[in-house]
PDB file of C-alpha atoms in Angstrom:
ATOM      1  CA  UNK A   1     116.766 -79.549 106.075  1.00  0.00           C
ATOM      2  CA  UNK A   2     118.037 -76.774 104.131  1.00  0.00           C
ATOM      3  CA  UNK A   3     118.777 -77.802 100.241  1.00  0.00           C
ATOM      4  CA  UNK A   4     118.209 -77.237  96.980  1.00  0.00           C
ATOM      5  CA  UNK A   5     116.643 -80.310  94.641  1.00  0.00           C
ATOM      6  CA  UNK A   6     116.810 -80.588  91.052  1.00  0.00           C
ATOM      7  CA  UNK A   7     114.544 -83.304  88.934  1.00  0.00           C
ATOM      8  CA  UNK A   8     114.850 -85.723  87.749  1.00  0.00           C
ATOM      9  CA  UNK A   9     118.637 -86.525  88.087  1.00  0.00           C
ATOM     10  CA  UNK A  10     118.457 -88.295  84.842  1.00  0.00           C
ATOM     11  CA  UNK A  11     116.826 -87.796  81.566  1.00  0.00           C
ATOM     12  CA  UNK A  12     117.491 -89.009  78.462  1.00  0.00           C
ATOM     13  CA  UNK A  13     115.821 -87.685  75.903  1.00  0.00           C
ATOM     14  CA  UNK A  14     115.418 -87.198  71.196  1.00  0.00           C
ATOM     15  CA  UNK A  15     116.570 -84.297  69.601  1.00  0.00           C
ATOM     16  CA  UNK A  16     113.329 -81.496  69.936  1.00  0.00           C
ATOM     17  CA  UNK A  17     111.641 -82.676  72.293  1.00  0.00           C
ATOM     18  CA  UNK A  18     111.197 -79.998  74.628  1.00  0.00           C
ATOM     19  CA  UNK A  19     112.009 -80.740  78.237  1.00  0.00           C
ATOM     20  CA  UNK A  20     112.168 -78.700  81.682  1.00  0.00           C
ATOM     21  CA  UNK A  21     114.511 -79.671  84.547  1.00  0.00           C
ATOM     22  CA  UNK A  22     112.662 -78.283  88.077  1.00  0.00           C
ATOM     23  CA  UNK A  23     114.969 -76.632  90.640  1.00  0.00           C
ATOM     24  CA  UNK A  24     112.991 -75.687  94.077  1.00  0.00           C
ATOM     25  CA  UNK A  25     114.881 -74.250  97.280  1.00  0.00           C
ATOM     26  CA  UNK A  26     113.755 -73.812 100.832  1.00  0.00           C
ATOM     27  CA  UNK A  27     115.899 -71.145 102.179  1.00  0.00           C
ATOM     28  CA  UNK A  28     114.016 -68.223 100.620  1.00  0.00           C
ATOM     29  CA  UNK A  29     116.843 -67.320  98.971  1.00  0.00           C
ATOM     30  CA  UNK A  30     116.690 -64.586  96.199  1.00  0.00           C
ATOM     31  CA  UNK A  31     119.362 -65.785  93.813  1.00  0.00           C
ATOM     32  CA  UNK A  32     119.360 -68.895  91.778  1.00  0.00           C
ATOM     33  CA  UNK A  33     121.077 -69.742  88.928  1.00  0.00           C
ATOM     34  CA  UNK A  34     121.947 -72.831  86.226  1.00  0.00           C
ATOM     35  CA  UNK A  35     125.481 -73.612  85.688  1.00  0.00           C
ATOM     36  CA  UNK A  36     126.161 -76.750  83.183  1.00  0.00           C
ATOM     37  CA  UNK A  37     128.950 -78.537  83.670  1.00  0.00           C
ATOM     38  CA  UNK A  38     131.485 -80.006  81.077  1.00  0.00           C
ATOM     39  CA  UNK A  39     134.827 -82.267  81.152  1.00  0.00           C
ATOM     40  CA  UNK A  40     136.973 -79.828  80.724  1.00  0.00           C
ATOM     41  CA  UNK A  41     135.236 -76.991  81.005  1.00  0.00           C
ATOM     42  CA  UNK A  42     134.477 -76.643  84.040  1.00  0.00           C
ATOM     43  CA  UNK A  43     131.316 -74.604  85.653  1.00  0.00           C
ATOM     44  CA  UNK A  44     129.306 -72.172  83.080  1.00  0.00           C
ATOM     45  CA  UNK A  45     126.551 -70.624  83.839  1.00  0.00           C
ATOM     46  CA  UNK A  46     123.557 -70.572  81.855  1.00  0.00           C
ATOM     47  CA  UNK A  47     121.004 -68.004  83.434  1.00  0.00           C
ATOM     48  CA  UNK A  48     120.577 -66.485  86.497  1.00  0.00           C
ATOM     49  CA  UNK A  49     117.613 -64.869  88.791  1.00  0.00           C
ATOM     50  CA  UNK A  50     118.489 -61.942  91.040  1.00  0.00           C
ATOM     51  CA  UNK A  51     115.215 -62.241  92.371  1.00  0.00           C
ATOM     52  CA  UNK A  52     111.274 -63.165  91.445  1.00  0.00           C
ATOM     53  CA  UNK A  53     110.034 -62.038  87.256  1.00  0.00           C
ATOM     54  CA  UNK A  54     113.755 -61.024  87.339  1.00  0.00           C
ATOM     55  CA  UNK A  55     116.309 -63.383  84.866  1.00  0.00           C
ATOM     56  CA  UNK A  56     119.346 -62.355  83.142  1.00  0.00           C
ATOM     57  CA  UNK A  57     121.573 -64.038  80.566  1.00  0.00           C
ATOM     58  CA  UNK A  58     124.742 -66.057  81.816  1.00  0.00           C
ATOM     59  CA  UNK A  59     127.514 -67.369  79.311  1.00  0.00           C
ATOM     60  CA  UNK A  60     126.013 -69.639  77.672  1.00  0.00           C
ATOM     61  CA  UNK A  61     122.717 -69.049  77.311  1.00  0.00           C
ATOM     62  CA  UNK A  62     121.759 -69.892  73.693  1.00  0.00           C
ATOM     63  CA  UNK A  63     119.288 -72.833  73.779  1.00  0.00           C
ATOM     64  CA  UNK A  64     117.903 -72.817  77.017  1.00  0.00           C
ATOM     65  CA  UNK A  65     115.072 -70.499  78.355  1.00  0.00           C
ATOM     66  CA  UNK A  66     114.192 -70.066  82.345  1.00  0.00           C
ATOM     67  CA  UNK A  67     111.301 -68.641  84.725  1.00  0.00           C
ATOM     68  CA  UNK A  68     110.798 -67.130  88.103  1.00  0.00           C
ATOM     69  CA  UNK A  69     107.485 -67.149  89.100  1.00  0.00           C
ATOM     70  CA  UNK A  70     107.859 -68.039  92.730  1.00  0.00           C
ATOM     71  CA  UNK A  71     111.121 -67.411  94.905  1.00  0.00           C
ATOM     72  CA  UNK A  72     111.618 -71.230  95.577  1.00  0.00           C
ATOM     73  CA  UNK A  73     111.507 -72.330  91.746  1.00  0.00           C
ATOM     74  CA  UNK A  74     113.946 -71.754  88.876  1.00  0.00           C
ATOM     75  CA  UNK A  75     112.669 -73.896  86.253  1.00  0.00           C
ATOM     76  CA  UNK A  76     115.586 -74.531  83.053  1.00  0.00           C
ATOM     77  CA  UNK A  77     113.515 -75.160  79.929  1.00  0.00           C
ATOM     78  CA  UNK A  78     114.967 -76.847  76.469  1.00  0.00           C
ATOM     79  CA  UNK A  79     112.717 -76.258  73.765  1.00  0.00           C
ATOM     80  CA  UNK A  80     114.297 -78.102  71.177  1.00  0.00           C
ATOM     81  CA  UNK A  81     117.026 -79.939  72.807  1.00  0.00           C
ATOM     82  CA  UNK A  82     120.117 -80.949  70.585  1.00  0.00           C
ATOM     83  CA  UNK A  83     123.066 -83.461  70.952  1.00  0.00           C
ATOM     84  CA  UNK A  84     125.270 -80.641  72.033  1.00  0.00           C
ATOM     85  CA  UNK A  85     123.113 -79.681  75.072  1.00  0.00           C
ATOM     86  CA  UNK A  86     124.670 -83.361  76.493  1.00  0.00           C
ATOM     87  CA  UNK A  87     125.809 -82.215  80.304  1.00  0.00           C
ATOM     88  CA  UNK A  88     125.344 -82.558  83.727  1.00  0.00           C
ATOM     89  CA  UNK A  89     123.300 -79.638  85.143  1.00  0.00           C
ATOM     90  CA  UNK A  90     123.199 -77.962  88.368  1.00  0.00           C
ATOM     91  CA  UNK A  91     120.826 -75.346  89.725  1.00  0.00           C
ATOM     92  CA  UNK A  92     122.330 -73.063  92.993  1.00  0.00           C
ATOM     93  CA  UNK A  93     120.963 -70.824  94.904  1.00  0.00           C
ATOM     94  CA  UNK A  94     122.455 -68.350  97.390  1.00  0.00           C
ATOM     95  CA  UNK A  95     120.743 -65.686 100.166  1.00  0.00           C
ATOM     96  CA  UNK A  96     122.937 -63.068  97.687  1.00  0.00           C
ATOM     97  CA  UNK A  97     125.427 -63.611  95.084  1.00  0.00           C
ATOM     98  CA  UNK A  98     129.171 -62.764  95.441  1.00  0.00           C
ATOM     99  CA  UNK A  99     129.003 -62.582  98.888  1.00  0.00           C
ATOM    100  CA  UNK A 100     127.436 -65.797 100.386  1.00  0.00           C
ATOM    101  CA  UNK A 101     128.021 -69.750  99.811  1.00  0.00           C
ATOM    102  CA  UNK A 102     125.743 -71.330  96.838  1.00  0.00           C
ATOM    103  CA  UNK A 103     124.031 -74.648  97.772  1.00  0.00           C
ATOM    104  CA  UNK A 104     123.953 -76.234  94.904  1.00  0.00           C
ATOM    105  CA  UNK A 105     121.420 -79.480  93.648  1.00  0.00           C
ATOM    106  CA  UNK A 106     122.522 -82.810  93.095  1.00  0.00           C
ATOM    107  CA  UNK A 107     123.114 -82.417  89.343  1.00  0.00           C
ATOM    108  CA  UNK A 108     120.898 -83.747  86.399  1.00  0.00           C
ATOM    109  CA  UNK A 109     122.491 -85.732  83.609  1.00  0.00           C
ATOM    110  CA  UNK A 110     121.186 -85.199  80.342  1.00  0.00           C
ATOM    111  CA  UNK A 111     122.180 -87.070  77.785  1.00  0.00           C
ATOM    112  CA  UNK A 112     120.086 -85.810  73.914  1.00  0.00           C
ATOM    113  CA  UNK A 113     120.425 -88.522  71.373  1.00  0.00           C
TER     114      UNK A 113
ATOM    115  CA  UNK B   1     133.748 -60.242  82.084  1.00  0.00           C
ATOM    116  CA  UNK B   2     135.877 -61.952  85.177  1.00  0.00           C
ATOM    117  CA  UNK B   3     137.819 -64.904  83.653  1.00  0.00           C
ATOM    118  CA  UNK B   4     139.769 -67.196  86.178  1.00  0.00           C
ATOM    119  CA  UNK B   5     142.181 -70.023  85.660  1.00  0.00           C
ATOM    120  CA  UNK B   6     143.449 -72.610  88.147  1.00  0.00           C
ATOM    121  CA  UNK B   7     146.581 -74.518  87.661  1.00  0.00           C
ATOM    122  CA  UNK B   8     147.414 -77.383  87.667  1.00  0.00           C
ATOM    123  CA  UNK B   9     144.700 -79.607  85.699  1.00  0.00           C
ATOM    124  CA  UNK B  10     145.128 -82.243  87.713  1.00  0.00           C
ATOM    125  CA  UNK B  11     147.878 -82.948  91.318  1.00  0.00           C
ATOM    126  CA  UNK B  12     148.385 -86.148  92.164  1.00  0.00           C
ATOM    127  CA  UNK B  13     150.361 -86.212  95.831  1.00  0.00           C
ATOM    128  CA  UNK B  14     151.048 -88.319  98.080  1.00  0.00           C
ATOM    129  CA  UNK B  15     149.004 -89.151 101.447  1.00  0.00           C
ATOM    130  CA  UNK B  16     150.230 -87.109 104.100  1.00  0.00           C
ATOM    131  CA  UNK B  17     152.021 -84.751 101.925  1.00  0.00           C
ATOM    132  CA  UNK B  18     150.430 -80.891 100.797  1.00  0.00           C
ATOM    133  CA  UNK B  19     148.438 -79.823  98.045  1.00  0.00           C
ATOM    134  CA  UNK B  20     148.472 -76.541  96.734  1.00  0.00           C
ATOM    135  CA  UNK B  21     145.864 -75.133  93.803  1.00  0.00           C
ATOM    136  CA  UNK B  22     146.674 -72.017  92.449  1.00  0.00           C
ATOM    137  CA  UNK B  23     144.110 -69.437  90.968  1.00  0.00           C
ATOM    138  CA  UNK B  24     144.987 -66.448  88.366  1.00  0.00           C
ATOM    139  CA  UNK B  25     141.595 -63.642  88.258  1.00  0.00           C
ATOM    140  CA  UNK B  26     141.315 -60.684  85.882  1.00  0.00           C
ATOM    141  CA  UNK B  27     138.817 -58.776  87.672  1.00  0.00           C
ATOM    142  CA  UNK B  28     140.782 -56.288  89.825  1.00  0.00           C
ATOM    143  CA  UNK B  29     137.264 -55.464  90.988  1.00  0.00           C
ATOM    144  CA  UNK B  30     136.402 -58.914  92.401  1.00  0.00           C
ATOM    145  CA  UNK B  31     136.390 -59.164  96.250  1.00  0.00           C
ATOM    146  CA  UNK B  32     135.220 -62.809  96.865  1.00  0.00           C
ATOM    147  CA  UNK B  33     136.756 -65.606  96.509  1.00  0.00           C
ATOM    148  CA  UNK B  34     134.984 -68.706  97.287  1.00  0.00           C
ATOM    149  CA  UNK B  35     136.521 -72.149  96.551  1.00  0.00           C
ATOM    150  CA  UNK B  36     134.765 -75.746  96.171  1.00  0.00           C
ATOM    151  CA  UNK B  37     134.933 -79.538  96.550  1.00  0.00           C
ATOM    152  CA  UNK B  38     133.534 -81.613  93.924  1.00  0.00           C
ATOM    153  CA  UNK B  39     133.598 -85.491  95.080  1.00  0.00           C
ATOM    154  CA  UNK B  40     133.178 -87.657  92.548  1.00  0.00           C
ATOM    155  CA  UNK B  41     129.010 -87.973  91.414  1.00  0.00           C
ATOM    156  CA  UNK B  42     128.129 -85.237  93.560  1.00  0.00           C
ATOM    157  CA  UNK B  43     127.344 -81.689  93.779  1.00  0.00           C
ATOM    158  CA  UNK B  44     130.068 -78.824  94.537  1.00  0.00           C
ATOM    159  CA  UNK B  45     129.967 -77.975  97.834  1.00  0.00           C
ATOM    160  CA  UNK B  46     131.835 -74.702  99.669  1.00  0.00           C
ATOM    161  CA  UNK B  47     134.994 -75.365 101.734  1.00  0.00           C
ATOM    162  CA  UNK B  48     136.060 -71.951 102.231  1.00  0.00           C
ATOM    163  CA  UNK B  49     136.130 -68.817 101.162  1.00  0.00           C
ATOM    164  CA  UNK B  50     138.148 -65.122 101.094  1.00  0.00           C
ATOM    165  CA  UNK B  51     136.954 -61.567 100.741  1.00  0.00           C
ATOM    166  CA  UNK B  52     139.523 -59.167  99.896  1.00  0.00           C
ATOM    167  CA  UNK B  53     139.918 -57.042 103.151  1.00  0.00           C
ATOM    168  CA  UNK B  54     141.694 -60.361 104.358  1.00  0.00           C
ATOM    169  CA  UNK B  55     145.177 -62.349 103.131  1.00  0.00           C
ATOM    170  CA  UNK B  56     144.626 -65.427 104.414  1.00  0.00           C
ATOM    171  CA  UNK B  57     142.142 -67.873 106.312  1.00  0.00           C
ATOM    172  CA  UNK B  58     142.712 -71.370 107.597  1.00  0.00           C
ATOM    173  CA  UNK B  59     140.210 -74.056 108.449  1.00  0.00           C
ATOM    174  CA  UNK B  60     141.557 -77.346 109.979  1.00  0.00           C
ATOM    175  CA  UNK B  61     143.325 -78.475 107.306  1.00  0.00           C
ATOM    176  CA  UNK B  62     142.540 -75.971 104.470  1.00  0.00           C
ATOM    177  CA  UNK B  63     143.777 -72.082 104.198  1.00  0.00           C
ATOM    178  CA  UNK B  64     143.305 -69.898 101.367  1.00  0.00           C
ATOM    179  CA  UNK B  65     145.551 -66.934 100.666  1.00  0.00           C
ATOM    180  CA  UNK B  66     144.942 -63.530  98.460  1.00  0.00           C
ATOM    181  CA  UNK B  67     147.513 -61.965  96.769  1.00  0.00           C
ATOM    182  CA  UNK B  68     145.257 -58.641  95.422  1.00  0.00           C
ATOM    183  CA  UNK B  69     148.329 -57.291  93.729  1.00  0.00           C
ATOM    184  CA  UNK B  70     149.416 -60.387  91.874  1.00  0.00           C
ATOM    185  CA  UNK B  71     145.650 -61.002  91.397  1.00  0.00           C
ATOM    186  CA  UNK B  72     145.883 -64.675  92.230  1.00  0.00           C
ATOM    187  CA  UNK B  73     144.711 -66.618  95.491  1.00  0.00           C
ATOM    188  CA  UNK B  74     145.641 -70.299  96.500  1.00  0.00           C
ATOM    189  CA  UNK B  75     144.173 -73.259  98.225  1.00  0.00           C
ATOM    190  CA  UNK B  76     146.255 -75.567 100.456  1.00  0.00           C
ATOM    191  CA  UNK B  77     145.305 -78.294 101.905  1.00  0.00           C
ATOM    192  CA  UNK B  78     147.837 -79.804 104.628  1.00  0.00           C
ATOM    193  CA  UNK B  79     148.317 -83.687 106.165  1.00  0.00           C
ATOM    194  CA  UNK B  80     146.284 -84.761 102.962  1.00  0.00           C
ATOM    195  CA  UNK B  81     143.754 -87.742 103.194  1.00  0.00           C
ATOM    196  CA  UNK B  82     142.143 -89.844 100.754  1.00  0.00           C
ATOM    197  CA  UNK B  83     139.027 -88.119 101.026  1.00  0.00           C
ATOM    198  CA  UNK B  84     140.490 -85.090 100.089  1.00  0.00           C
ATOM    199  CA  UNK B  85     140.491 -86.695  96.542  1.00  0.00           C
ATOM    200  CA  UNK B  86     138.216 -84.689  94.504  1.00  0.00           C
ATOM    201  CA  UNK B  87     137.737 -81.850  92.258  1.00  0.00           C
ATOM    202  CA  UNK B  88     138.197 -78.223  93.308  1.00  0.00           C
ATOM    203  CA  UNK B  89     136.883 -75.325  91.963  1.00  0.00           C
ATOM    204  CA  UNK B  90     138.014 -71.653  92.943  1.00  0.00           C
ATOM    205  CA  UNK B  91     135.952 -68.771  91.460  1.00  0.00           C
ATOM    206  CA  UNK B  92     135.989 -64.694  91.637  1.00  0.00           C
ATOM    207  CA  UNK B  93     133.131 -62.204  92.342  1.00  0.00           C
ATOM    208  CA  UNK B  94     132.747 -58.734  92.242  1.00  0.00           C
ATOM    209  CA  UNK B  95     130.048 -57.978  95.145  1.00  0.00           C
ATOM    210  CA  UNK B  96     127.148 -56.731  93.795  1.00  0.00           C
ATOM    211  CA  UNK B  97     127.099 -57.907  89.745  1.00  0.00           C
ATOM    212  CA  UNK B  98     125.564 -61.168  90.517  1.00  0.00           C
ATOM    213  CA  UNK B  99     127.906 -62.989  88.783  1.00  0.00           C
ATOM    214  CA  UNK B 100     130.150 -65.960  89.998  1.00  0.00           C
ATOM    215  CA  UNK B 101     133.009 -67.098  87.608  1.00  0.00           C
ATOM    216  CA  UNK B 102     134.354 -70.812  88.093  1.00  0.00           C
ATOM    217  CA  UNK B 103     137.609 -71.567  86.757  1.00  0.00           C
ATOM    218  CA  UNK B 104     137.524 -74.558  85.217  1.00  0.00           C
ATOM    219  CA  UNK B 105     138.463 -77.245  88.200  1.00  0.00           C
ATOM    220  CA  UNK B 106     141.842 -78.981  89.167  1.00  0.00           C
ATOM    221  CA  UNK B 107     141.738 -82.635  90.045  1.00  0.00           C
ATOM    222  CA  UNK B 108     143.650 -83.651  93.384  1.00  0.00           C
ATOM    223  CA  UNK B 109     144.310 -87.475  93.450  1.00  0.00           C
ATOM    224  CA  UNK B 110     145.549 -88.508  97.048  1.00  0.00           C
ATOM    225  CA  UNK B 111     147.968 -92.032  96.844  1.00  0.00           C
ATOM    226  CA  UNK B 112     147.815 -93.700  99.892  1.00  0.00           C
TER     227      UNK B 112
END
């Protein structure tokens, strides 16, 4: 089955402690990306990966850090989570961007205390 | 950067009756316009989507029309259902710049 799975789908978690939320796909698709998600605010993204060793900044990337190491993993890193990093989280990935549907995962809720 | 807007916030119809979402883009360059169903505790999912060579698209229920001039598209979903309550997201892409921009979601509540 084709999808796209995020863990875990809950984490809470103190203030610094670093923590990494895995995102894997099977549909050897090149583009992934990390959108958080806010009342309100809808969809922002956080980083993107056009393809393998290749990341690039989304809108609100300040905080967060990401990898691409192998074309089924897109790996979203906190290294010093803070109170205002509180969201749900989804990772996506699509065969290309702006042309083709992005699957997304089932969310991760993140609460930093 | 693209920056879209969907009005209203939130619709609240009546089974049976039509919703429609409305979507505002700044990007003249964008050329795809996907839109997506939130359900409640789940992930967005794609219900359909536009590219600009075309005004309109229907699917069951749910059609999508472009106005490239106006620089606005819409989502309308006919005969609505209870399960069409959720939140929908439109967003704009130029092809190309690997970028996606959501506007910010409008809540559709169905009354039975």
């Amino acid at each position: 089955e084709a999808q796209v799975t995020q863990n875990p789908r809950y984490l809470i978690t103190v203030t610094g402690k670093k923590l990494t939320v895995t995102c894997s796909q099977n549909m050897n698709h090149e583009y992934m990306s990390w959108y958080r998600q806010d009342p309100g605010l809808g969809l922002r993204q956080i980083y993107y990966s056009m393809n393998v060793e290749v990341t690039d900044k989304g809108d609100v990337p300040e905080g967060y850090k990401v990898s691409r190491k192998e074309k089924r993993n897109f790996p979203l890193i906190l290294e010093s989570p803070s109170p205002n990093q509180t969201s749900l989280y989804f990772c996506a990935s699509s065969l290309s961007q702006g042309i083709t549907e992005a699957f997304f995962g089932q969310g991760t809720r993140l609460t930093v205390v | 950067g693209e920056n879209v807007e969907q009005h209203p916030s939130t619709l609240s119809v009546q089974e049976g009756d039509s919703a429609v979402i409305k979507c505002t883009y700044s990007d003249s360059a964008s050329n795809y316009f996907p839109w997506y169903k939130q359900e409640l505790g789940k992930r967005p999912q794609l219900i359909i989507d536009i590219r600009s060579n075309v005004g309109e698209k229907k699917d069951q229920r749910i059609a999508v029309t472009l106005n490239k001039t106006a620089k606005h598209f819409s989502l309308h979903i006919t005969e609505t259902q209870p399960e069409d309550s959720a939140v929908y997201f439109c967003a704009a892409a130029v092809y190309g710049n690997n970028r996606l921009a959501f506007g910010k979601g409008n809540q559709v509540v169905v009354i039975p």
